[in-house]
C-alpha atoms as an extended CHARMM CRD file, in Angstrom:
* protein
*
       154  EXT
         1         1  ASP       CA              0.0740000000       -0.0780000000        0.2220000000  PROA      1               0.0000000000
         2         2  LYS       CA              2.7670000000        2.2530000000       -1.1520000000  PROA      2               0.0000000000
         3         3  PRO       CA              2.3440000000        5.2110000000       -2.7880000000  PROA      3               0.0000000000
         4         4  VAL       CA              2.6850000000        5.1040000000       -6.7840000000  PROA      4               0.0000000000
         5         5  HSD       CA              4.0250000000        8.9360000000       -8.5020000000  PROA      5               0.0000000000
         6         6  SER       CA              5.1180000000        8.2130000000      -11.3660000000  PROA      6               0.0000000000
         7         7  LEU       CA              3.3900000000        5.4240000000      -14.5680000000  PROA      7               0.0000000000
         8         8  LEU       CA              6.6900000000        3.9760000000      -15.0710000000  PROA      8               0.0000000000
         9         9  GLU       CA              6.6200000000        3.1720000000      -10.7080000000  PROA      9               0.0000000000
        10        10  LEU       CA              2.2800000000        2.3390000000      -11.9320000000  PROA      10              0.0000000000
        11        11  ASN       CA              3.7690000000        0.0440000000      -14.0500000000  PROA      11              0.0000000000
        12        12  ARG       CA              6.8720000000       -1.5950000000      -11.9040000000  PROA      12              0.0000000000
        13        13  GLU       CA              3.8850000000       -2.2400000000       -8.7120000000  PROA      13              0.0000000000
        14        14  LEU       CA              1.4580000000       -3.6330000000      -10.8820000000  PROA      14              0.0000000000
        15        15  ILE       CA              4.1950000000       -6.6570000000      -12.6820000000  PROA      15              0.0000000000
        16        16  ALA       CA              5.0900000000       -7.3940000000       -9.8690000000  PROA      16              0.0000000000
        17        17  THR       CA              1.5090000000       -7.8510000000       -9.1500000000  PROA      17              0.0000000000
        18        18  ALA       CA              0.3580000000      -12.1560000000       -8.1310000000  PROA      18              0.0000000000
        19        19  THR       CA             -1.8590000000      -13.6660000000      -10.6440000000  PROA      19              0.0000000000
        20        20  GLY       CA             -5.3100000000      -13.4800000000       -8.4380000000  PROA      20              0.0000000000
        21        21  LYS       CA             -4.7830000000      -10.6600000000       -6.3650000000  PROA      21              0.0000000000
        22        22  GLU       CA             -7.2440000000       -7.5500000000       -5.9980000000  PROA      22              0.0000000000
        23        23  ILE       CA             -5.9090000000       -3.9870000000       -6.1930000000  PROA      23              0.0000000000
        24        24  ARG       CA             -7.0310000000       -1.0230000000       -4.9340000000  PROA      24              0.0000000000
        25        25  LEU       CA             -5.7970000000        2.5730000000       -6.3280000000  PROA      25              0.0000000000
        26        26  LEU       CA             -6.5380000000        5.4320000000       -4.8470000000  PROA      26              0.0000000000
        27        27  VAL       CA             -7.2640000000        8.4390000000       -8.4470000000  PROA      27              0.0000000000
        28        28  GLN       CA             -6.4900000000       11.4830000000       -7.4310000000  PROA      28              0.0000000000
        29        29  ARG       CA             -8.1990000000       13.9120000000      -10.2880000000  PROA      29              0.0000000000
        30        30  ASN       CA             -9.9320000000       18.2590000000       -9.8880000000  PROA      30              0.0000000000
        31        31  ARG       CA             -9.1940000000       17.4280000000       -5.6740000000  PROA      31              0.0000000000
        32        32  GLU       CA            -11.3790000000       14.7660000000       -6.7260000000  PROA      32              0.0000000000
        33        33  SER       CA            -10.3280000000       10.9130000000       -5.3680000000  PROA      33              0.0000000000
        34        34  LYS       CA            -11.6750000000        8.0950000000       -6.3320000000  PROA      34              0.0000000000
        35        35  LEU       CA            -10.6830000000        4.4230000000       -5.0010000000  PROA      35              0.0000000000
        36        36  LEU       CA            -10.6890000000        1.9490000000       -7.8560000000  PROA      36              0.0000000000
        37        37  THR       CA             -9.8210000000       -1.9850000000       -7.0510000000  PROA      37              0.0000000000
        38        38  ALA       CA             -8.7890000000       -4.7830000000       -9.8190000000  PROA      38              0.0000000000
        39        39  ARG       CA             -8.0070000000       -8.6220000000       -9.7490000000  PROA      39              0.0000000000
        40        40  MET       CA             -5.3020000000       -8.7850000000      -11.7140000000  PROA      40              0.0000000000
        41        41  ILE       CA             -5.4460000000      -12.3260000000      -14.1880000000  PROA      41              0.0000000000
        42        42  PRO       CA             -3.4820000000      -13.6310000000      -16.9700000000  PROA      42              0.0000000000
        43        43  GLU       CA             -3.4290000000      -12.2710000000      -20.4280000000  PROA      43              0.0000000000
        44        44  THR       CA             -4.7380000000      -15.6230000000      -21.3260000000  PROA      44              0.0000000000
        45        45  ASP       CA             -7.9700000000      -14.9330000000      -19.7910000000  PROA      45              0.0000000000
        46        46  PHE       CA             -8.7890000000      -11.9890000000      -21.4610000000  PROA      46              0.0000000000
        47        47  PHE       CA             -6.0560000000      -11.4710000000      -25.1110000000  PROA      47              0.0000000000
        48        48  ASN       CA             -7.5020000000      -15.2790000000      -26.1220000000  PROA      48              0.0000000000
        49        49  ASP       CA            -10.3640000000      -17.2060000000      -28.3600000000  PROA      49              0.0000000000
        50        50  LYS       CA            -13.4290000000      -15.4720000000      -27.9140000000  PROA      50              0.0000000000
        51        51  LEU       CA            -11.0760000000      -12.0760000000      -27.5790000000  PROA      51              0.0000000000
        52        52  ILE       CA            -10.5420000000      -12.1730000000      -31.9310000000  PROA      52              0.0000000000
        53        53  ARG       CA            -14.2730000000      -14.1380000000      -32.2290000000  PROA      53              0.0000000000
        54        54  GLN       CA            -15.5940000000      -11.2650000000      -30.8640000000  PROA      54              0.0000000000
        55        55  LYS       CA            -13.4850000000       -8.0660000000      -33.2150000000  PROA      55              0.0000000000
        56        56  LEU       CA            -13.1800000000      -10.1950000000      -36.5100000000  PROA      56              0.0000000000
        57        57  GLY       CA            -15.9430000000      -13.0970000000      -36.3340000000  PROA      57              0.0000000000
        58        58  ALA       CA            -13.8350000000      -15.7130000000      -37.0560000000  PROA      58              0.0000000000
        59        59  THR       CA            -11.8980000000      -18.4150000000      -34.6130000000  PROA      59              0.0000000000
        60        60  LEU       CA             -8.9320000000      -19.3870000000      -35.8500000000  PROA      60              0.0000000000
        61        61  GLN       CA             -6.7950000000      -22.9440000000      -35.0430000000  PROA      61              0.0000000000
        62        62  PRO       CA             -2.9330000000      -22.7240000000      -33.9680000000  PROA      62              0.0000000000
        63        63  LEU       CA             -0.8370000000      -24.0680000000      -37.2490000000  PROA      63              0.0000000000
        64        64  THR       CA              0.4320000000      -27.4460000000      -35.9660000000  PROA      64              0.0000000000
        65        65  PRO       CA              3.5730000000      -29.9510000000      -37.8790000000  PROA      65              0.0000000000
        66        66  GLU       CA              0.5820000000      -32.1690000000      -37.7500000000  PROA      66              0.0000000000
        67        67  LEU       CA             -1.8580000000      -29.7520000000      -39.5070000000  PROA      67              0.0000000000
        68        68  ALA       CA              0.2700000000      -27.7150000000      -41.3010000000  PROA      68              0.0000000000
        69        69  ARG       CA              0.9560000000      -30.9690000000      -43.5390000000  PROA      69              0.0000000000
        70        70  SER       CA             -2.7220000000      -32.3570000000      -43.3650000000  PROA      70              0.0000000000
        71        71  LEU       CA             -2.3190000000      -29.0860000000      -45.1670000000  PROA      71              0.0000000000
        72        72  ARG       CA              0.5960000000      -29.4390000000      -47.3570000000  PROA      72              0.0000000000
        73        73  LEU       CA              2.1040000000      -26.8130000000      -46.0070000000  PROA      73              0.0000000000
        74        74  ASN       CA              5.9800000000      -26.8470000000      -46.2340000000  PROA      74              0.0000000000
        75        75  ARG       CA              5.5610000000      -23.8440000000      -43.2130000000  PROA      75              0.0000000000
        76        76  VAL       CA              4.1940000000      -24.0350000000      -39.5720000000  PROA      76              0.0000000000
        77        77  GLN       CA              3.5330000000      -20.1390000000      -39.8750000000  PROA      77              0.0000000000
        78        78  GLY       CA             -0.0350000000      -18.8940000000      -38.5900000000  PROA      78              0.0000000000
        79        79  PHE       CA             -3.3320000000      -19.9000000000      -37.8510000000  PROA      79              0.0000000000
        80        80  LEU       CA             -5.8580000000      -21.8010000000      -40.1750000000  PROA      80              0.0000000000
        81        81  ILE       CA             -9.5150000000      -19.9960000000      -40.2160000000  PROA      81              0.0000000000
        82        82  ALA       CA            -11.5180000000      -22.6890000000      -38.7300000000  PROA      82              0.0000000000
        83        83  GLU       CA            -15.0980000000      -20.7890000000      -39.0150000000  PROA      83              0.0000000000
        84        84  VAL       CA            -16.7200000000      -17.3090000000      -40.0120000000  PROA      84              0.0000000000
        85        85  ASP       CA            -19.7850000000      -15.5370000000      -38.4820000000  PROA      85              0.0000000000
        86        86  GLU       CA            -22.4500000000      -15.6020000000      -40.5540000000  PROA      86              0.0000000000
        87        87  ASN       CA            -22.5600000000      -11.3840000000      -42.0370000000  PROA      87              0.0000000000
        88        88  GLY       CA            -18.9810000000      -10.4350000000      -39.2930000000  PROA      88              0.0000000000
        89        89  PRO       CA            -16.4500000000       -8.5990000000      -40.4820000000  PROA      89              0.0000000000
        90        90  ALA       CA            -14.2860000000      -11.6620000000      -41.3120000000  PROA      90              0.0000000000
        91        91  ALA       CA            -17.8210000000      -13.5620000000      -43.6130000000  PROA      91              0.0000000000
        92        92  GLU       CA            -18.2440000000       -9.0030000000      -45.4260000000  PROA      92              0.0000000000
        93        93  ALA       CA            -14.4910000000       -9.8680000000      -46.7330000000  PROA      93              0.0000000000
        94        94  ASP       CA            -14.9720000000      -12.8870000000      -48.2420000000  PROA      94              0.0000000000
        95        95  LEU       CA            -12.9250000000      -14.5470000000      -45.6460000000  PROA      95              0.0000000000
        96        96  ARG       CA            -13.4570000000      -18.9490000000      -45.7910000000  PROA      96              0.0000000000
        97        97  PRO       CA            -12.9990000000      -21.3220000000      -43.7710000000  PROA      97              0.0000000000
        98        98  GLY       CA             -9.6440000000      -23.1150000000      -44.7480000000  PROA      98              0.0000000000
        99        99  GLN       CA             -7.7880000000      -20.0870000000      -45.1980000000  PROA      99              0.0000000000
       100       100  ILE       CA             -4.8210000000      -20.1540000000      -43.4270000000  PROA      100             0.0000000000
       101       101  LEU       CA             -3.8500000000      -16.5030000000      -41.3370000000  PROA      101             0.0000000000
       102       102  GLN       CA             -0.5110000000      -15.3140000000      -42.0820000000  PROA      102             0.0000000000
       103       103  ALA       CA             -0.4530000000      -11.8170000000      -40.5170000000  PROA      103             0.0000000000
       104       104  ILE       CA             -2.2770000000       -9.1170000000      -39.1640000000  PROA      104             0.0000000000
       105       105  ASP       CA             -0.8610000000       -6.0950000000      -40.2710000000  PROA      105             0.0000000000
       106       106  GLY       CA              2.4110000000       -6.6660000000      -41.1930000000  PROA      106             0.0000000000
       107       107  GLU       CA              3.0100000000       -8.4690000000      -38.3540000000  PROA      107             0.0000000000
       108       108  VAL       CA              3.6540000000      -12.1090000000      -37.4220000000  PROA      108             0.0000000000
       109       109  PRO       CA              1.4700000000      -12.7320000000      -34.0190000000  PROA      109             0.0000000000
       110       110  ASP       CA              3.2490000000      -15.9640000000      -32.2710000000  PROA      110             0.0000000000
       111       111  ASP       CA              0.3650000000      -17.2220000000      -30.4390000000  PROA      111             0.0000000000
       112       112  LEU       CA             -3.2480000000      -16.5320000000      -30.1860000000  PROA      112             0.0000000000
       113       113  THR       CA             -2.3210000000      -14.3380000000      -27.2740000000  PROA      113             0.0000000000
       114       114  GLN       CA              0.2050000000      -12.5460000000      -29.2300000000  PROA      114             0.0000000000
       115       115  ALA       CA             -3.2460000000      -12.0750000000      -32.4540000000  PROA      115             0.0000000000
       116       116  ALA       CA             -5.4470000000      -10.8930000000      -29.4710000000  PROA      116             0.0000000000
       117       117  LYS       CA             -3.4020000000       -8.3090000000      -28.4410000000  PROA      117             0.0000000000
       118       118  LEU       CA             -3.4040000000       -7.3910000000      -32.2020000000  PROA      118             0.0000000000
       119       119  LEU       CA             -6.9090000000       -7.3380000000      -32.9850000000  PROA      119             0.0000000000
       120       120  PHE       CA             -7.4610000000       -5.3120000000      -29.2000000000  PROA      120             0.0000000000
       121       121  ALA       CA             -5.3500000000       -2.4060000000      -30.8620000000  PROA      121             0.0000000000
       122       122  LYS       CA             -7.5940000000       -1.9430000000      -33.0900000000  PROA      122             0.0000000000
       123       123  LYS       CA            -11.2790000000       -0.1390000000      -32.4210000000  PROA      123             0.0000000000
       124       124  GLY       CA            -13.7690000000       -0.7140000000      -33.2390000000  PROA      124             0.0000000000
       125       125  GLY       CA            -14.4680000000        0.8850000000      -37.4060000000  PROA      125             0.0000000000
       126       126  GLU       CA            -11.0820000000        0.4240000000      -38.0740000000  PROA      126             0.0000000000
       127       127  ARG       CA             -9.9730000000       -1.4210000000      -40.4780000000  PROA      127             0.0000000000
       128       128  VAL       CA             -6.8240000000       -4.5620000000      -40.2990000000  PROA      128             0.0000000000
       129       129  LYS       CA             -4.8210000000       -6.4950000000      -42.8960000000  PROA      129             0.0000000000
       130       130  LEU       CA             -4.6990000000       -9.8620000000      -42.5180000000  PROA      130             0.0000000000
       131       131  ASN       CA             -2.1320000000      -11.5710000000      -45.0240000000  PROA      131             0.0000000000
       132       132  LEU       CA             -3.2830000000      -15.0360000000      -46.1660000000  PROA      132             0.0000000000
       133       133  ILE       CA             -2.5000000000      -17.7070000000      -48.1420000000  PROA      133             0.0000000000
       134       134  ILE       CA             -5.4720000000      -19.7550000000      -50.1870000000  PROA      134             0.0000000000
       135       135  ARG       CA             -6.1310000000      -22.8650000000      -51.6970000000  PROA      135             0.0000000000
       136       136  ARG       CA             -7.6280000000      -22.8100000000      -54.8010000000  PROA      136             0.0000000000
       137       137  GLY       CA             -8.8750000000      -25.7940000000      -56.7600000000  PROA      137             0.0000000000
       138       138  ARG       CA            -11.0080000000      -29.6800000000      -55.9770000000  PROA      138             0.0000000000
       139       139  GLY       CA             -9.3330000000      -32.3130000000      -54.2750000000  PROA      139             0.0000000000
       140       140  ASN       CA             -6.1120000000      -33.2800000000      -54.9730000000  PROA      140             0.0000000000
       141       141  ILE       CA             -4.8960000000      -30.7130000000      -57.0600000000  PROA      141             0.0000000000
       142       142  TYR       CA             -5.0610000000      -26.9250000000      -55.3960000000  PROA      142             0.0000000000
       143       143  GLN       CA             -3.3850000000      -24.3550000000      -55.5300000000  PROA      143             0.0000000000
       144       144  LEU       CA             -2.3870000000      -22.3800000000      -52.9920000000  PROA      144             0.0000000000
       145       145  PHE       CA             -1.6160000000      -17.9060000000      -53.0860000000  PROA      145             0.0000000000
       146       146  SER       CA             -0.6010000000      -15.7170000000      -51.0530000000  PROA      146             0.0000000000
       147       147  THR       CA             -2.7620000000      -12.4980000000      -50.9490000000  PROA      147             0.0000000000
       148       148  ALA       CA             -3.2410000000      -10.1210000000      -48.2150000000  PROA      148             0.0000000000
       149       149  THR       CA             -6.9760000000       -8.3320000000      -47.3780000000  PROA      149             0.0000000000
       150       150  GLU       CA             -8.3080000000       -5.0050000000      -45.8640000000  PROA      150             0.0000000000
       151       151  VAL       CA            -10.8820000000       -6.5950000000      -43.0370000000  PROA      151             0.0000000000
       152       152  THR       CA            -12.7510000000       -3.6870000000      -40.8610000000  PROA      152             0.0000000000
       153       153  ILE       CA            -13.1870000000       -4.3980000000      -36.8500000000  PROA      153             0.0000000000
       154       154  ARG       CA            -15.7810000000       -4.6830000000      -34.6230000000  PROA      154             0.0000000000
């Protein structure tokens, strides 16, 4: 319960706070004080597949070596678009299940948490550029194409 006087000190205190522990902040502004209480949670409890679906209207599945092999991909990098919500931003941008999301605004996320953070940084109505790999063809005969599209975040 020691006072913090700068953003740097606040950041240090927050980092040192254990997950699940409550923290109290006394915020003073214009001669008014307000006591706020917050609970520290793991970032994966917030930055996850649910947030991605909320912002993008699609469910992403991390590529595993097995999944990449089954899709005949040379690299295990990106996310399989597993589902697309009808009438959601991804559907409006013509994203389809089976496509591979490789980058968000030119950044290649390492995991779903990082992908969710990139999308969370966008406000509703802003556009995000998605780099994709799409398959064209039928059955065992198909080609892979790299493309990019823009999606309006909700």
